[in-house]
Coordinates of C-alpha atoms in Angstrom, one line a residue:
Chain J
M23 CA 0.0 0.0 0.0
S24 CA 1.4 3.5 -0.9
S25 CA 2.0 6.0 1.9
Q26 CA -0.8 8.2 0.4
V27 CA -3.3 5.3 0.8
V28 CA -2.1 4.8 4.4
E29 CA -2.5 8.5 5.1
Q30 CA -6.0 8.4 3.7
A31 CA -7.0 5.4 5.7
D32 CA -5.6 7.1 8.9
A33 CA -7.6 10.3 8.1
V34 CA -10.8 8.3 7.6
A35 CA -10.2 6.5 10.9
L36 CA -9.5 9.8 12.7
R37 CA -12.6 11.3 11.2
R38 CA -14.7 8.4 12.5
E39 CA -13.1 8.7 15.9
V40 CA -13.8 12.5 16.1
E41 CA -17.4 12.1 14.9
G42 CA -17.9 9.1 17.2
L43 CA -16.6 11.0 20.2
C44 CA -18.9 14.0 19.4
G45 CA -21.8 11.6 18.8
A46 CA -21.3 9.8 22.1
A47 CA -21.3 13.1 23.9
R48 CA -24.8 14.1 22.6
G49 CA -27.1 14.7 25.5
E50 CA -24.3 15.0 28.0
V51 CA -24.8 17.9 30.4
F52 CA -21.6 20.0 30.5
E53 CA -20.6 22.4 33.2
D54 CA -18.1 25.3 32.7
G55 CA -14.7 24.5 34.1
M56 CA -15.5 20.8 34.7
E57 CA -13.7 18.0 32.8
S58 CA -15.8 15.3 31.2
R59 CA -15.1 12.0 29.4
F60 CA -15.7 14.1 26.2
S61 CA -13.2 16.8 27.1
R62 CA -10.5 14.3 28.2
A63 CA -10.9 12.3 25.0
L64 CA -10.9 15.4 22.8
L65 CA -7.7 16.7 24.3
R66 CA -6.1 13.3 24.0
L67 CA -6.9 13.2 20.3
I68 CA -5.6 16.7 19.7
E69 CA -2.4 15.9 21.6
E70 CA -1.9 12.8 19.5
H71 CA -2.9 14.0 16.1
E72 CA -2.5 17.8 16.4
D73 CA -3.6 19.8 13.4
V74 CA -5.3 16.9 11.7
A75 CA -7.6 16.3 14.6
V76 CA -8.6 19.9 14.8
R77 CA -9.2 19.9 11.0
E78 CA -11.5 16.9 11.4
L79 CA -13.3 18.5 14.3
Q80 CA -13.8 21.7 12.3
E81 CA -15.1 19.8 9.3
A82 CA -17.5 17.9 11.5
I83 CA -18.8 21.1 13.2
E84 CA -19.1 23.0 9.9
G85 CA -20.7 20.0 8.2
G86 CA -23.5 20.1 10.9
R87 CA -22.5 16.6 12.1
V88 CA -22.0 17.8 15.7
D89 CA -24.8 18.9 18.1
A90 CA -24.5 22.5 19.1
P91 CA -23.9 21.9 22.8
V92 CA -21.1 19.4 22.0
A93 CA -19.6 21.8 19.4
A94 CA -19.7 24.6 22.0
E95 CA -18.1 22.4 24.6
A96 CA -15.3 21.4 22.2
L97 CA -14.6 25.0 21.4
R98 CA -14.3 25.9 25.1
W99 CA -11.7 23.1 25.5
L100 CA -9.8 24.2 22.4
G101 CA -9.2 27.4 24.3
L102 CA -8.6 25.8 27.7
M103 CA -5.8 23.9 26.1
G104 CA -3.9 27.2 26.0
Q105 CA -0.4 27.1 24.4
G106 CA 0.3 23.6 23.1
P107 CA -0.5 21.3 20.2
A108 CA -2.1 22.7 17.1
Y109 CA -2.2 26.2 18.6
R110 CA -2.7 28.2 15.4
R111 CA -5.1 25.7 14.0
R112 CA -7.2 25.8 17.2
R113 CA -7.1 29.6 17.2
R114 CA -8.2 29.8 13.6
L115 CA -11.1 27.4 14.3
L116 CA -12.2 29.5 17.2
E117 CA -12.0 32.7 15.2
E118 CA -14.0 31.2 12.4
A119 CA -16.6 29.7 14.8
L120 CA -17.4 33.3 16.0
S121 CA -19.4 33.5 12.8
A122 CA -21.3 30.2 13.3
D123 CA -25.0 30.2 12.6
C124 CA -25.9 28.9 16.0
A125 CA -25.6 31.3 19.1
E126 CA -24.6 28.4 21.4
V127 CA -21.6 27.6 19.1
R128 CA -20.7 31.3 18.8
D129 CA -20.7 31.5 22.6
G130 CA -18.4 28.5 22.8
A131 CA -16.1 30.3 20.4
V132 CA -16.2 33.5 22.4
L133 CA -15.2 31.6 25.6
G134 CA -12.6 29.6 23.7
V135 CA -11.0 32.8 22.5
M136 CA -11.2 34.3 25.9
Y137 CA -9.4 31.2 27.5
L138 CA -6.7 31.4 24.8
D139 CA -6.2 35.0 25.7
D140 CA -4.6 35.9 22.4
P141 CA -5.0 39.4 21.1
H142 CA -4.7 38.1 17.5
A143 CA -8.4 37.2 17.8
L144 CA -9.5 40.8 18.5
G145 CA -10.3 41.7 14.8
D146 CA -12.6 38.6 14.5
L147 CA -14.2 39.3 17.8
R148 CA -15.0 42.9 16.9
G149 CA -16.4 41.7 13.6
A150 CA -18.6 39.2 15.5
L151 CA -19.8 41.9 17.9
A152 CA -20.8 44.1 15.0
R153 CA -22.9 41.3 13.5
E154 CA -24.4 39.9 16.8
S155 CA -28.0 40.5 17.4
Q156 CA -28.5 38.7 20.8
A157 CA -27.9 41.0 23.8
W158 CA -26.6 38.4 26.2
L159 CA -24.0 37.2 23.6
R160 CA -23.0 40.8 22.8
R161 CA -22.2 41.3 26.5
G162 CA -20.0 38.1 26.4
M163 CA -18.2 39.4 23.3
E164 CA -17.6 42.8 24.8
Q165 CA -16.1 41.1 27.9
A166 CA -13.8 39.1 25.7
I167 CA -12.7 42.2 23.7
Q168 CA -12.1 44.1 26.9
Q169 CA -9.9 41.2 28.2
L170 CA -7.9 40.8 25.0
A171 CA -7.5 44.5 24.4
R172 CA -5.7 44.8 27.8
E173 CA -3.0 42.4 26.7
Chain T
M30 CA -32.5 41.3 51.8
A31 CA -29.8 39.0 50.3
L32 CA -30.0 37.5 46.9
A33 CA -29.5 33.9 45.9
L34 CA -26.8 33.0 43.4
R35 CA -26.9 29.9 41.2
K36 CA -24.3 28.8 38.7
I37 CA -25.8 28.4 35.2
R38 CA -24.8 28.1 31.6
L39 CA -26.2 31.3 30.0
T40 CA -26.9 29.8 26.6
R41 CA -29.5 27.4 28.1
W42 CA -31.6 30.4 29.3
H43 CA -31.7 32.1 25.9
R44 CA -33.1 29.6 23.5
E45 CA -36.1 31.7 22.6
E46 CA -33.9 34.3 21.0
E47 CA -32.8 31.9 18.3
H48 CA -35.3 29.0 18.1
D49 CA -39.0 28.9 17.3
L50 CA -40.5 28.0 20.7
S51 CA -44.1 28.7 19.7
W52 CA -44.9 25.1 20.6
V53 CA -44.2 25.8 24.3
P54 CA -47.6 26.2 26.0
Q55 CA -48.4 29.7 27.4
G56 CA -47.0 30.0 30.9
D57 CA -44.5 27.2 30.5
I58 CA -40.8 27.3 29.5
V59 CA -38.6 25.2 27.3
A60 CA -36.9 22.6 29.5
D61 CA -33.2 23.5 28.8
P62 CA -32.6 25.7 31.9
L63 CA -33.6 22.7 34.1
A64 CA -30.1 21.3 33.3
D65 CA -28.8 24.0 35.6
L66 CA -31.3 23.2 38.4
T67 CA -30.5 19.5 39.0
T68 CA -31.4 18.5 42.5
T69 CA -30.1 15.9 44.9
N70 CA -32.8 14.6 47.3
G71 CA -34.9 17.6 46.4
K72 CA -32.2 20.1 47.3
L73 CA -30.3 22.6 45.3
S74 CA -27.1 24.5 46.2
V75 CA -27.2 28.3 46.1
W76 CA -25.1 31.1 47.6
L77 CA -26.3 34.2 49.4
V78 CA -25.1 37.5 48.1
E79 CA -25.7 40.7 49.9
E80 CA -28.2 43.0 48.1
D81 CA -25.4 45.6 47.6
L82 CA -23.3 42.8 46.1
S83 CA -20.5 43.5 48.6
N84 CA -19.7 39.8 48.9
L85 CA -20.3 38.8 45.3
S86 CA -16.6 38.8 44.4
R87 CA -15.7 36.6 47.3
V88 CA -18.5 34.2 46.6
L89 CA -17.5 33.9 42.9
A90 CA -13.8 33.3 43.9
A91 CA -14.9 30.7 46.4
F92 CA -17.2 29.0 43.8
A93 CA -14.5 29.1 41.1
T94 CA -12.2 27.0 43.4
T95 CA -14.5 24.0 43.1
A96 CA -13.9 23.6 39.3
D97 CA -11.4 21.4 37.6
R98 CA -10.1 24.4 35.5
L99 CA -10.3 28.1 35.7
A100 CA -13.1 28.9 33.3
N101 CA -15.9 31.4 33.1
L102 CA -18.6 31.3 35.7
D103 CA -22.1 32.2 34.5
Y104 CA -24.6 32.8 37.2
V105 CA -28.0 34.2 38.0
L106 CA -29.0 36.2 41.0
F107 CA -32.6 36.1 42.2
D108 CA -34.6 37.3 45.2
P109 CA -35.4 34.4 47.6
V110 CA -38.8 36.0 48.1
L111 CA -39.9 34.2 45.0
L112 CA -39.3 30.9 46.8
T113 CA -42.1 31.5 49.4
P114 CA -45.1 31.0 47.1
L115 CA -43.5 27.9 45.7
G116 CA -43.1 26.3 49.1
V117 CA -39.3 26.0 48.7
G118 CA -37.2 26.2 51.9
L119 CA -33.9 27.8 52.3
E120 CA -31.6 25.8 54.6
H121 CA -28.3 27.0 56.1
T122 CA -25.7 24.3 55.0
Q123 CA -21.9 24.1 54.7
G124 CA -20.4 24.9 51.2
G125 CA -17.6 22.9 49.7
T126 CA -15.2 25.5 48.4
A127 CA -11.6 26.4 49.4
D128 CA -13.0 29.4 51.4
G129 CA -14.0 28.1 54.7
E130 CA -15.6 31.3 56.0
A131 CA -17.7 31.7 52.8
N132 CA -18.8 28.1 53.1
Q133 CA -20.0 28.8 56.6
L134 CA -21.6 32.2 56.1
W135 CA -23.2 32.2 52.7
H136 CA -24.0 28.7 51.5
R137 CA -27.6 27.5 51.4
D138 CA -29.6 24.7 50.1
L139 CA -33.0 25.2 48.5
S140 CA -35.2 22.4 49.8
H141 CA -38.5 20.6 49.2
L142 CA -38.0 20.8 45.4
S143 CA -40.4 18.6 43.5
G144 CA -40.3 18.2 39.7
H145 CA -43.2 20.7 39.4
T146 CA -41.5 23.1 41.8
V147 CA -38.2 23.1 39.9
V148 CA -40.1 24.1 36.7
E149 CA -41.9 26.9 38.5
L150 CA -38.6 28.0 40.0
A151 CA -36.9 28.1 36.6
R152 CA -39.8 30.1 35.3
A153 CA -39.6 32.6 38.2
I154 CA -35.8 32.9 37.8
K155 CA -36.1 33.4 34.1
A156 CA -38.6 36.2 34.6
Q157 CA -37.0 37.9 37.6
G158 CA -33.3 36.9 37.7
R159 CA -30.3 39.0 36.9
E160 CA -27.6 37.2 34.9
G161 CA -23.9 37.7 35.0
R162 CA -20.6 36.1 33.7
A163 CA -17.3 36.3 35.5
T164 CA -14.4 35.8 33.1
P165 CA -11.5 33.5 33.8
R166 CA -9.2 36.5 34.1
Q167 CA -11.5 38.1 36.7
L168 CA -11.8 34.9 38.6
R169 CA -8.0 34.4 38.6
Q170 CA -7.6 37.8 40.1
L171 CA -10.3 37.2 42.7
I172 CA -8.8 33.9 43.8
V173 CA -5.3 35.4 44.1
Q174 CA -6.7 38.3 46.2
A175 CA -8.6 35.8 48.3
G176 CA -5.5 33.7 48.8
E177 CA -3.5 36.7 49.8
A178 CA -6.2 37.8 52.3
G179 CA -6.1 34.3 53.8
Q180 CA -9.6 33.5 52.7
V181 CA -8.8 30.8 50.2
D182 CA -6.9 27.8 51.4
W183 CA -4.2 27.1 48.7
D184 CA -3.7 23.5 50.0
V185 CA -7.2 22.4 49.0
L186 CA -7.1 23.9 45.5
N187 CA -6.9 21.2 42.8
A188 CA -4.0 20.9 40.4
G189 CA -5.9 22.4 37.4
I190 CA -6.9 25.6 39.1
R191 CA -3.4 26.0 40.6
K192 CA -1.8 25.6 37.1
D193 CA -4.2 28.1 35.6
I194 CA -3.5 30.6 38.3
A195 CA 0.2 30.2 37.9
G196 CA -0.3 30.9 34.1

């Protein structure tokens, strides 16, 4: 088997693993700051597979194959990972998720960005705030902007 | 009169701003906020916050020490007066945070909570409660201050919180 075929097979297996993990977490009640089986498994996957795992997660979220509460929880933990594996890829996913259709996912992205505490996200946060129609989420975005602008 | 503070996840309390909830009968609410009001033996943990919010920072710092990681803390404040017509009790019990004095002074359990009462409580909180979000950076600062003031016991902080505070 060529190395390309092996890589493709690995990518398919990883995609299944990411989607299986997100599917299994459906209906789980998450609490801010508390670890869960889901968060531990997600972090393990990202530590092992780095950018590829984050890419698969992003494709699953953007493809609508992850429930909103699970996607929002995943985004929180991408931020809570702080500096570490796939940092830029995680930050890019969080910045892009600020434009998600679902408010719960946008809130997860706001929190993920806030945990990451990287002023690079300020432009995307300001753009998200300009577009945001929900008052409670606008307040969250303003808090995040305030925090990052003080860096 | 003090206020009661309950930790929530804000997004669960704002579904109507995004989703069509016209199917929810008049006077009822969508069930999502109930995930933040899960009882044990008909009891629910809350914290008392002075009406002038003078102890809010300390309660938030104390509460934040119970998490695995330093994250945001979403909460709702409500007037315990709304408990009376629901037949819900307010019992003085010991909290489980790293701030022993806060545990003693301000922790309470709401009691006599049936399924029906929890729904009514959620409805009342949604109508009258005041929401807030403490950011991880704010909580970090509050915990450090509480530690320096001898209010928080560093020895009982878990490893995740210690690591996040150390940065």
